[in-house]
mmCIF file of C-alpha atoms in Angstrom:
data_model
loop_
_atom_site.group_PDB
_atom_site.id
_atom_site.type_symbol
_atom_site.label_atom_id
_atom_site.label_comp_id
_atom_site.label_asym_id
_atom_site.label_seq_id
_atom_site.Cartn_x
_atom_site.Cartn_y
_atom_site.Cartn_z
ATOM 1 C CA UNK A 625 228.002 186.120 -8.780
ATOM 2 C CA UNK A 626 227.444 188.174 -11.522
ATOM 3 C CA UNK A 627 225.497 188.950 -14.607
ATOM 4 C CA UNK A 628 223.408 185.719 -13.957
ATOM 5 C CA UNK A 629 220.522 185.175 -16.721
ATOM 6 C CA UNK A 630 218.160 182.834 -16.722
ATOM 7 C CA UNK A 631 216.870 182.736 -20.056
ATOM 8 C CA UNK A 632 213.281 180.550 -20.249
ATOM 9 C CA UNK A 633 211.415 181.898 -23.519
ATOM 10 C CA UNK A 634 211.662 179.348 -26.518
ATOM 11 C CA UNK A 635 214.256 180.160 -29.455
ATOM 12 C CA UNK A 636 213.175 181.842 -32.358
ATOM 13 C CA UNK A 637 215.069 179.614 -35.382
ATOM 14 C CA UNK A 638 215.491 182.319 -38.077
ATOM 15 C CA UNK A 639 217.659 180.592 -40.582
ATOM 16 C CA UNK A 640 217.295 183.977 -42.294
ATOM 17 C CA UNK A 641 220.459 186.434 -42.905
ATOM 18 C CA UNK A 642 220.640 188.571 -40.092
ATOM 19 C CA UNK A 643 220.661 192.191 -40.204
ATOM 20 C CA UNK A 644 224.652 193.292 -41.892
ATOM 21 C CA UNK A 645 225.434 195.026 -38.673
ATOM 22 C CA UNK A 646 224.811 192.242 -36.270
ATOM 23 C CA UNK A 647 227.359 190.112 -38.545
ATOM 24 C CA UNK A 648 231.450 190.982 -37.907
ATOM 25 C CA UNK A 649 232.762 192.237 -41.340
ATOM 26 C CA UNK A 650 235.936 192.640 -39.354
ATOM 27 C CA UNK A 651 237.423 191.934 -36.311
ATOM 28 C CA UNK A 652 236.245 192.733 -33.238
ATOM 29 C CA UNK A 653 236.834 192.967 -29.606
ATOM 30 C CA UNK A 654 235.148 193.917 -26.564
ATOM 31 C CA UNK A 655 233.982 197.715 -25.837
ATOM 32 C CA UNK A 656 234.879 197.955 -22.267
ATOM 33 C CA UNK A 657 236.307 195.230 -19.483
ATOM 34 C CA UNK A 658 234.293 193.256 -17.924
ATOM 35 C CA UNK A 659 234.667 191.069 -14.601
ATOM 36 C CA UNK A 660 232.497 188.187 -12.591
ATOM 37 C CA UNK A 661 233.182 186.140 -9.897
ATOM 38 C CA UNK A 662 232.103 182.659 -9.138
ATOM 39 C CA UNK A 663 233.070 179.302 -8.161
ATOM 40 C CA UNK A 664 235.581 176.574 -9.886
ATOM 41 C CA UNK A 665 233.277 173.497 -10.784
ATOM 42 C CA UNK A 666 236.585 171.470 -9.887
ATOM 43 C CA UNK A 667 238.594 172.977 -7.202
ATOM 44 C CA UNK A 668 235.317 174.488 -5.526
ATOM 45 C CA UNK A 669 236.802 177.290 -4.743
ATOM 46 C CA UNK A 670 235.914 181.420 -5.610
ATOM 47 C CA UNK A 671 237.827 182.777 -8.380
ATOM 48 C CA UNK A 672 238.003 185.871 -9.710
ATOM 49 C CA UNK A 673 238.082 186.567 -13.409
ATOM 50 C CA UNK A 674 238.378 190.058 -15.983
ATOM 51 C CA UNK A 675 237.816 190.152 -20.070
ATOM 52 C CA UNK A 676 239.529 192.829 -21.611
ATOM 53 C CA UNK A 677 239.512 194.246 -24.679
ATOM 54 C CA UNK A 678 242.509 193.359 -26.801
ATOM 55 C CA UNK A 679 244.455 194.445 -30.250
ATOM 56 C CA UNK A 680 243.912 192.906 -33.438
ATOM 57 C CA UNK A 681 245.113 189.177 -34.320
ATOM 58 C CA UNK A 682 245.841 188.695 -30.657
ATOM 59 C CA UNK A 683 242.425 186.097 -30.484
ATOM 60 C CA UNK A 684 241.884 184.702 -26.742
ATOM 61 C CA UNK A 685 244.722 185.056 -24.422
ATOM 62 C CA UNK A 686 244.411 183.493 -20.930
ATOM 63 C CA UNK A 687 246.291 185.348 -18.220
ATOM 64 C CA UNK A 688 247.073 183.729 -15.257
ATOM 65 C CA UNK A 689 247.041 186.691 -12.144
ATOM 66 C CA UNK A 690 247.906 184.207 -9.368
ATOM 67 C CA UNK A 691 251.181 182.940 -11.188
ATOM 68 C CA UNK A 692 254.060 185.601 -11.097
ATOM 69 C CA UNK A 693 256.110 184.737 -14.002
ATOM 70 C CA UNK A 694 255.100 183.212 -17.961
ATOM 71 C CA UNK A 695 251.664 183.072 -17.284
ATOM 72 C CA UNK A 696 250.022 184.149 -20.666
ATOM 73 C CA UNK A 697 248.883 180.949 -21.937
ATOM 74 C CA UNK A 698 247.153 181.114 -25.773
ATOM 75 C CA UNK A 699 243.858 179.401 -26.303
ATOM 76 C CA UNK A 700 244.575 177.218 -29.359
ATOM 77 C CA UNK A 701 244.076 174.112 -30.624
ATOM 78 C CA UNK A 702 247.523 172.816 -30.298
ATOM 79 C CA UNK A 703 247.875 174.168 -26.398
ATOM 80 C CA UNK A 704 245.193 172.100 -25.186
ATOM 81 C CA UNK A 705 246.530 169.047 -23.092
ATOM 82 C CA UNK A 706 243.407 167.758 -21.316
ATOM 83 C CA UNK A 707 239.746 166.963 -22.442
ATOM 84 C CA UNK A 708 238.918 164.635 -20.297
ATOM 85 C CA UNK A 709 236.354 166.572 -18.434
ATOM 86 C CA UNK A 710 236.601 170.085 -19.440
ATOM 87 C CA UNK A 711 238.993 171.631 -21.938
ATOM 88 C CA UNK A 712 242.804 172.633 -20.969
ATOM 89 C CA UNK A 713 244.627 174.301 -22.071
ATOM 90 C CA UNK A 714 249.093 174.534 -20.913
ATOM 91 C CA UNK A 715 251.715 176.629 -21.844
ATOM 92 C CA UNK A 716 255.218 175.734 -22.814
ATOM 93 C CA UNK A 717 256.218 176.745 -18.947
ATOM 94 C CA UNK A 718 253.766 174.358 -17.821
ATOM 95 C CA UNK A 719 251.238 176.752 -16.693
ATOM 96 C CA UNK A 720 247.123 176.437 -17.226
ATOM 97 C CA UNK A 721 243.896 176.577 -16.799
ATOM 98 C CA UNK A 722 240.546 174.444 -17.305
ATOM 99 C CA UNK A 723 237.167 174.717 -18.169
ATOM 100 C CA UNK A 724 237.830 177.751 -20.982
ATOM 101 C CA UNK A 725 234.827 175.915 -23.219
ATOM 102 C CA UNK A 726 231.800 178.055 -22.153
ATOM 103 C CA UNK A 727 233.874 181.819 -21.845
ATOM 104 C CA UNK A 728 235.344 181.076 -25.116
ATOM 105 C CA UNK A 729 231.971 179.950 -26.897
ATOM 106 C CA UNK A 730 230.432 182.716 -25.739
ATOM 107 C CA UNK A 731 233.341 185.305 -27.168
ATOM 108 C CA UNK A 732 233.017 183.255 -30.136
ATOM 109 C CA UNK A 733 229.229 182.901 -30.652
ATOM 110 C CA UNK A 734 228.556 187.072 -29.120
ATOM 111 C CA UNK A 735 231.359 187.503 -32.868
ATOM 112 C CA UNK A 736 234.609 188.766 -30.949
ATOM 113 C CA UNK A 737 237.568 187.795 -31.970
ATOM 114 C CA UNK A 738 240.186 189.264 -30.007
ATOM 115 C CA UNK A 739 240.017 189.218 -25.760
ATOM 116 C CA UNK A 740 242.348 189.030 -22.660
ATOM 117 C CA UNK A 741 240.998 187.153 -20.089
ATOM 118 C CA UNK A 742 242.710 187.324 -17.182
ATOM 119 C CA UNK A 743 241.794 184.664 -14.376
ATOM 120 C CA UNK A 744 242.651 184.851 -10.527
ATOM 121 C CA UNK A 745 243.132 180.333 -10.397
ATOM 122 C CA UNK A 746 243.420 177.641 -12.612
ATOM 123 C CA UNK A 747 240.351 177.255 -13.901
ATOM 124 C CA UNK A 748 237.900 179.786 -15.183
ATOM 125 C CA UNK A 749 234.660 180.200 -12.860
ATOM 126 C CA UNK A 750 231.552 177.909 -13.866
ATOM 127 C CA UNK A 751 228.911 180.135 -12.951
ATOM 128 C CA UNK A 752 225.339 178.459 -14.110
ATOM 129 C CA UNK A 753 227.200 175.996 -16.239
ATOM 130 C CA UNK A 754 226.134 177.617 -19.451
ATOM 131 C CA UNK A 755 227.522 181.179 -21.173
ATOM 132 C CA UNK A 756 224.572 182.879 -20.372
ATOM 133 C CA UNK A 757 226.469 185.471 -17.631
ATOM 134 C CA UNK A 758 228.989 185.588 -19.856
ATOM 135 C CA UNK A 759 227.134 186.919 -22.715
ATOM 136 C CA UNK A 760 224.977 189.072 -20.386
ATOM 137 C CA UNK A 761 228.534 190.825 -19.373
ATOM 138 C CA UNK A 762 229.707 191.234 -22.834
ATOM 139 C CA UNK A 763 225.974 192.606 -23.730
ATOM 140 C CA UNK A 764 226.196 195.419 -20.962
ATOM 141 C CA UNK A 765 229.468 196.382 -22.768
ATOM 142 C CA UNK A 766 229.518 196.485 -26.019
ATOM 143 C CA UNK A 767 231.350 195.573 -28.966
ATOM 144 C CA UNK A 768 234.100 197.227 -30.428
ATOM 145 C CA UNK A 769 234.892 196.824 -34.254
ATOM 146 C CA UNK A 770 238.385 196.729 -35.150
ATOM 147 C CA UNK A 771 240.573 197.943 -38.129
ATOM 148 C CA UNK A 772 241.738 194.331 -39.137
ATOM 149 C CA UNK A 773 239.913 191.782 -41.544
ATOM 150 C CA UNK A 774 238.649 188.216 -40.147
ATOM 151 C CA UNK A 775 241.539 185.398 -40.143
ATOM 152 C CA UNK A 776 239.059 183.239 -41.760
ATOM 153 C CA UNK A 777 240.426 179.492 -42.099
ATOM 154 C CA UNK A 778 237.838 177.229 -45.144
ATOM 155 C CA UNK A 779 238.244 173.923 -44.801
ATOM 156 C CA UNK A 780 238.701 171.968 -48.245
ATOM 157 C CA UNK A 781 237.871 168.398 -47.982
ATOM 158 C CA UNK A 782 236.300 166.085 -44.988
ATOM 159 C CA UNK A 783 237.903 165.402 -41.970
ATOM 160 C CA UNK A 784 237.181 162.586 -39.591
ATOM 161 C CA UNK A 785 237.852 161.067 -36.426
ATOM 162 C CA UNK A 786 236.136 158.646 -34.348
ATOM 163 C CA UNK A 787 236.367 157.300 -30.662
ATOM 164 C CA UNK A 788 234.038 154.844 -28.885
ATOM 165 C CA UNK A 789 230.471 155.842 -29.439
ATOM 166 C CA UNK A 790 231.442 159.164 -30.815
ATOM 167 C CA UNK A 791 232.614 160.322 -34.594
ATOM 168 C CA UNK A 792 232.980 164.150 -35.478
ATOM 169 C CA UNK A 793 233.465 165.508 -39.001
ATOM 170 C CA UNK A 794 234.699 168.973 -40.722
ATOM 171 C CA UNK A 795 233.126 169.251 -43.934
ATOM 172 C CA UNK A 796 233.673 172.052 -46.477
ATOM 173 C CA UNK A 797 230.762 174.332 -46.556
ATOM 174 C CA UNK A 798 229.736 177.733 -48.019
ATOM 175 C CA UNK A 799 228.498 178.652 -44.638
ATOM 176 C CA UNK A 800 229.071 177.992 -40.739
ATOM 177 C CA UNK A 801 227.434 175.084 -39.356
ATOM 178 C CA UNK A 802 227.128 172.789 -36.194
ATOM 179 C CA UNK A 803 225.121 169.647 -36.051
ATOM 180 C CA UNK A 804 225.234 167.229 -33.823
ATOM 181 C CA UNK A 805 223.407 164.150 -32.649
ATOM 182 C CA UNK A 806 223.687 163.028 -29.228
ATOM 183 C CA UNK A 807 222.058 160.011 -27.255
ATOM 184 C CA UNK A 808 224.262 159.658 -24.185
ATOM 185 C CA UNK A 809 225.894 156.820 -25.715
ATOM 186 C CA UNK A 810 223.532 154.418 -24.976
ATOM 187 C CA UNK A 811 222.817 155.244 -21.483
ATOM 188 C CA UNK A 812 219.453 157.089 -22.486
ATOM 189 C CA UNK A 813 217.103 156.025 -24.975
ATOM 190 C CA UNK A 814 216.319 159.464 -26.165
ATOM 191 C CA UNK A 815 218.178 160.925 -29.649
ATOM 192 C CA UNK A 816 218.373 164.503 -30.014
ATOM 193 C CA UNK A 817 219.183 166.431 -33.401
ATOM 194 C CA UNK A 818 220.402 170.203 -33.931
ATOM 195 C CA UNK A 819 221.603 172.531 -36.438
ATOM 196 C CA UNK A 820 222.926 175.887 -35.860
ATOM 197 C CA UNK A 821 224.369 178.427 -37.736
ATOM 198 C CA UNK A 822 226.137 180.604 -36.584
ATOM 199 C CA UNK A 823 225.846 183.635 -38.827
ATOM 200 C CA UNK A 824 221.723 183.665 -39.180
ATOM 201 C CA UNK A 825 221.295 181.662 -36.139
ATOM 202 C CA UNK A 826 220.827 183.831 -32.745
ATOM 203 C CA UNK A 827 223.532 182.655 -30.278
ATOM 204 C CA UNK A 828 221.710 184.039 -27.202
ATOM 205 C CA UNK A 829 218.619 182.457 -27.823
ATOM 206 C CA UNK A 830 219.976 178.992 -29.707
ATOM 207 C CA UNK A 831 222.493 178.315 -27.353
ATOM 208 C CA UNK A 832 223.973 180.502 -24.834
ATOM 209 C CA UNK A 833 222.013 179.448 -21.352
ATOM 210 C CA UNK A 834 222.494 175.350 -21.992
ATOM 211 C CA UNK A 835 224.013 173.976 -18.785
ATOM 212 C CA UNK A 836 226.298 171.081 -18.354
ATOM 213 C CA UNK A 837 225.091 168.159 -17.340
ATOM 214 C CA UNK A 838 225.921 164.638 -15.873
ATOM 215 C CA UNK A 839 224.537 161.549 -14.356
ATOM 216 C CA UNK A 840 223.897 161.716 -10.079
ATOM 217 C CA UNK A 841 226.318 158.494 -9.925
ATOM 218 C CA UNK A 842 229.100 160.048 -11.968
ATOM 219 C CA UNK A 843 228.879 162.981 -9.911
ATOM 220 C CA UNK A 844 229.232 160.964 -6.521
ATOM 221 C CA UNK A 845 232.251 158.653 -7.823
ATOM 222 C CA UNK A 846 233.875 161.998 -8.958
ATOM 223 C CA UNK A 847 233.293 163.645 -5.281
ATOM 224 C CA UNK A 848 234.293 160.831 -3.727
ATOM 225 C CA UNK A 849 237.788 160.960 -5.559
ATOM 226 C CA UNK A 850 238.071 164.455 -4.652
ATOM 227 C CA UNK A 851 236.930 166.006 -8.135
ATOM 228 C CA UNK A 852 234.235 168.174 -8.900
ATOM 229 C CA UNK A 853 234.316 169.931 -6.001
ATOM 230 C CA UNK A 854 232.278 173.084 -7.025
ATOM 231 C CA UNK A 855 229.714 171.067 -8.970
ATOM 232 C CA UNK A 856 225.780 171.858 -7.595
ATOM 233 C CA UNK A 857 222.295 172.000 -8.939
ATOM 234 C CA UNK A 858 223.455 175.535 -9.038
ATOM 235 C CA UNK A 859 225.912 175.074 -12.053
ATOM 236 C CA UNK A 860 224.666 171.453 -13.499
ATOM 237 C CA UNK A 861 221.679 169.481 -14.670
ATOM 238 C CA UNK A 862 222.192 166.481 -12.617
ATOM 239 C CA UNK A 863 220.081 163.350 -14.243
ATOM 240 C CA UNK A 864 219.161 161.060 -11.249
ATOM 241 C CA UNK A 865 217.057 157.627 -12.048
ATOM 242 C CA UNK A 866 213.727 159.568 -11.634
ATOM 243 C CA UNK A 867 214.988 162.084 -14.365
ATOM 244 C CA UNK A 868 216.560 165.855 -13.698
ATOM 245 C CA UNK A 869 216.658 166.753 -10.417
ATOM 246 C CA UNK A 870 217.205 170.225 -10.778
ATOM 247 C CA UNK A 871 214.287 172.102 -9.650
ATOM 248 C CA UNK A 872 212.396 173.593 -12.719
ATOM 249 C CA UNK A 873 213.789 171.219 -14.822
ATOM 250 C CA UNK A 874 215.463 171.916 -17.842
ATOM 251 C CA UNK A 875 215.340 175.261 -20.223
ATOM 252 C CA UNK A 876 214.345 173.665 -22.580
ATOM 253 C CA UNK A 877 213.409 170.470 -23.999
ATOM 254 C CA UNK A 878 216.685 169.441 -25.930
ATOM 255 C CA UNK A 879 218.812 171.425 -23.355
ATOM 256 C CA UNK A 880 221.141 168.329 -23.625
ATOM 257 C CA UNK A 881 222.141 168.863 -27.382
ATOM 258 C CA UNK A 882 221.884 172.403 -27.409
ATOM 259 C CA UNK A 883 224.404 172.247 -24.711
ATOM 260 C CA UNK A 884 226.818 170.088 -26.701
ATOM 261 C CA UNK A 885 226.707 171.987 -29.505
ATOM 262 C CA UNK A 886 227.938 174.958 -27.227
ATOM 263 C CA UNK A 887 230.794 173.588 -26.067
ATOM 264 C CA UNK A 888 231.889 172.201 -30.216
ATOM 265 C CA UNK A 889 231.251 175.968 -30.851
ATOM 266 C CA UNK A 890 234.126 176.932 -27.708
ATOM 267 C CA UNK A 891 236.014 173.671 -28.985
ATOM 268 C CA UNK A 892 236.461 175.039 -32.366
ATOM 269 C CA UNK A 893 237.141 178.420 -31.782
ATOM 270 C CA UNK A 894 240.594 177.712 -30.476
ATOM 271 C CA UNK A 895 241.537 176.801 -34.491
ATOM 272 C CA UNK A 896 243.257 180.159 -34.505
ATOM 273 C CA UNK A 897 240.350 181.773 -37.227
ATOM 274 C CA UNK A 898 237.007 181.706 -37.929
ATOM 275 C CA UNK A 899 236.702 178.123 -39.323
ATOM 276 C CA UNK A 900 234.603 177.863 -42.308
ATOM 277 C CA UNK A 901 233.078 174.695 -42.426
ATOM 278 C CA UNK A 902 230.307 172.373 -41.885
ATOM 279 C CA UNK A 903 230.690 170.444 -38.049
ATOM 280 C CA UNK A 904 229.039 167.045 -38.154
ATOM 281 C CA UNK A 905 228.881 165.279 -34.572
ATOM 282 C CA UNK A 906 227.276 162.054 -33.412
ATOM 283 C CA UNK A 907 228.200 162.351 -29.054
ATOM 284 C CA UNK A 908 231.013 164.245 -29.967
ATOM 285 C CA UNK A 909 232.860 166.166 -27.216
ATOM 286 C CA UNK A 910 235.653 167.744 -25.876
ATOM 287 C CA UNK A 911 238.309 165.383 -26.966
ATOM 288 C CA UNK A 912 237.086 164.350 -30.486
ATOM 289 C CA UNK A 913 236.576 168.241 -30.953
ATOM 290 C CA UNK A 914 240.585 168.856 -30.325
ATOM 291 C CA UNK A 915 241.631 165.241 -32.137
ATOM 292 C CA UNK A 916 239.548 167.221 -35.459
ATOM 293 C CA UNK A 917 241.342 170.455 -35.595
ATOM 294 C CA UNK A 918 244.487 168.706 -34.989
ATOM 295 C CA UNK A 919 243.519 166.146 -37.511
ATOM 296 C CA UNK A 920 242.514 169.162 -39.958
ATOM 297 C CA UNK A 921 245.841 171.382 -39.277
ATOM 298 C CA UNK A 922 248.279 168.260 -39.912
ATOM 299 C CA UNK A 923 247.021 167.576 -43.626
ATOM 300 C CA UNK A 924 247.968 171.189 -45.272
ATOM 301 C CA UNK A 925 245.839 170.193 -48.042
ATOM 302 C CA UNK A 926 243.064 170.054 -45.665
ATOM 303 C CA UNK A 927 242.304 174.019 -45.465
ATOM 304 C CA UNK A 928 243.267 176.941 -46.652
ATOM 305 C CA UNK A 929 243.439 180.851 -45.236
ATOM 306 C CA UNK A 930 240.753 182.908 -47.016
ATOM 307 C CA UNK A 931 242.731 186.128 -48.957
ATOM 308 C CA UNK A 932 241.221 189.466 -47.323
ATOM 309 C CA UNK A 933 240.286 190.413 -50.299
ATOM 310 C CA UNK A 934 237.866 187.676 -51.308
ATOM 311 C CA UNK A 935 235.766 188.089 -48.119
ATOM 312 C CA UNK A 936 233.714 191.044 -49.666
ATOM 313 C CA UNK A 937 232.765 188.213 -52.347
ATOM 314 C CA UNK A 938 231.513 185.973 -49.583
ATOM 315 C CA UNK A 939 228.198 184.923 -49.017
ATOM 316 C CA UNK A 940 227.946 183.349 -45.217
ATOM 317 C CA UNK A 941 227.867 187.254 -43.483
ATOM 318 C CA UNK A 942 231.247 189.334 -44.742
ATOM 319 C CA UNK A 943 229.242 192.420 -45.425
#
């Protein structure tokens, strides 16, 4: 594997504007290519996987290497066709791949915009369950700025939906925002809270190394039907009855949160833009996340592409 990170300090909050140049005033894509390999959390087996650069308003491709013919599949909201353990993503030919959450979060949080990722199987490796190698690739790179203004998308009024135990919300804002309350729907007693923003708010240090997670029983029943092949202590905070099992425990105290908050930041980058708006979750995940952008994108009074022109008059980071 590579580029792994283990990232154990606590997170600085700044909540302050970040230096201009650490804020995309434009598109931008990655400086160089860059490649890992690891294992599929489903299939259990190695895959291979590049990120390359890529020209403006492409936003995240997904190229299939293993499939000879139609395999480009976009990563957007309407092309995702399963949530129910990962995120999905299919083309119109029929062709996909899984688990695109943590690679895409970490494009998205890291400010790139445009990438090809090319993937040797049909799912995208899991490698410590978090986007921390990711990010640690795309930092040995670079970033490349590109000659194209952000496809920003504001959202105008609230959008809801609801399933179960879980309710997620777009609200218009001035500025990015996630917050999310989580409490395992019961099955813990423990409420966690978080707020991140995404424009003064580090993504390395706020989010990027929060694992997955699931229960030890879960985890058996879904081994036993011949899922989650590839899933380990390696690549998932496993909750047992006497707590984590994982040895060192967690990264941090609210690990849980943090980590659902990653994957709403992944979610909602497949919108097509950068979505300006305020995301409100109570145990929201990867399904509510897709039922809100497609919820948002079939009331056309619901958003609302910000002109080029008006993004020098911004105030959430358009230098």
């Amino acid at each position: 594997m590579l580029g792994t990170a283990l990232i154990t300090s606590t997170p600085v909050w700044s909540n302050v504007p970040l230096p201009t140049d650490r804020i995309a005033s434009c598109q931008q894509t990655l400086a160089k290519t860059i490649r890992c390999i690891g294992v599929g959390v489903h299939s259990g087996e190695s895959v291979s996987m590049a990120i390359k650069p890529a020209a403006i308003n492409t936003g995240y491709v997904f190229v299939r290497t293993d499939v000879a013919h139609h395999n480009r599949i976009e990563a957007i909201w309407s092309n995702v066709t399963d949530t129910s353990m990962c995120t999905k993503i299919t083309n119109a030919h029929g062709v996909s791949i899984s688990t695109i959450e943590h690679i895409i979060a970490a494009l998205a949080g890291m400010h790139i915009h445009n990438a090809a990722i090319e993937v040797g199987g049909p799912e995208v490796p899991i490698m410590d369950g978090s986007s921390a190698d990711f990010v640690t690739l795309i930092q040995a790179v670079g970033i490349k700025r590109q000659n194209a203004p952000l496809k920003i998308i504001r959202v105008l009024k609230p959008i809801q939906v609801s399933h179960g135990t879980g309710t997620a919300f777009l609200l218009p804002a001035d500025e990015r925002r996630f917050s999310m309350e989580f409490n395992f729907a019961g099955r813990m007693a423990e409420t966690s809270f978080l707020s991140y923003y995404p424009d003064s708010d580090d993504f390395v240090e706020c989010l990027a190394d929060s694992r997955t997670f699931g229960f030890f029983e879960d985890a058996q029943k879904l081994q036993a039907a011949g899922l989650a092949k590839g899933a380990s202590l390696q690549n998932t905070i496993v909750i047992g009855e006497a707590g984590v099992m994982n040895e060192g425990g967690l990264r941090h105290n609210d690990e849980f949160v943090r980590h659902k908050v990653l994957d709403a930041v992944g979610d909602l980058a497949l919108a097509g833009g950068v979505l300006l708006a305020h995301f409100d979750g109570i145990n929201s995940g990867h399904g509510l996340n897709n039922q809100l952008l497609r919820a948002l994108f079939a009331d056309p009074s619901a958003w609302e592409l910000v002109d080029p022109k008006d993004q020098l008059h911004s105030n959430w980071g358009i230098a």
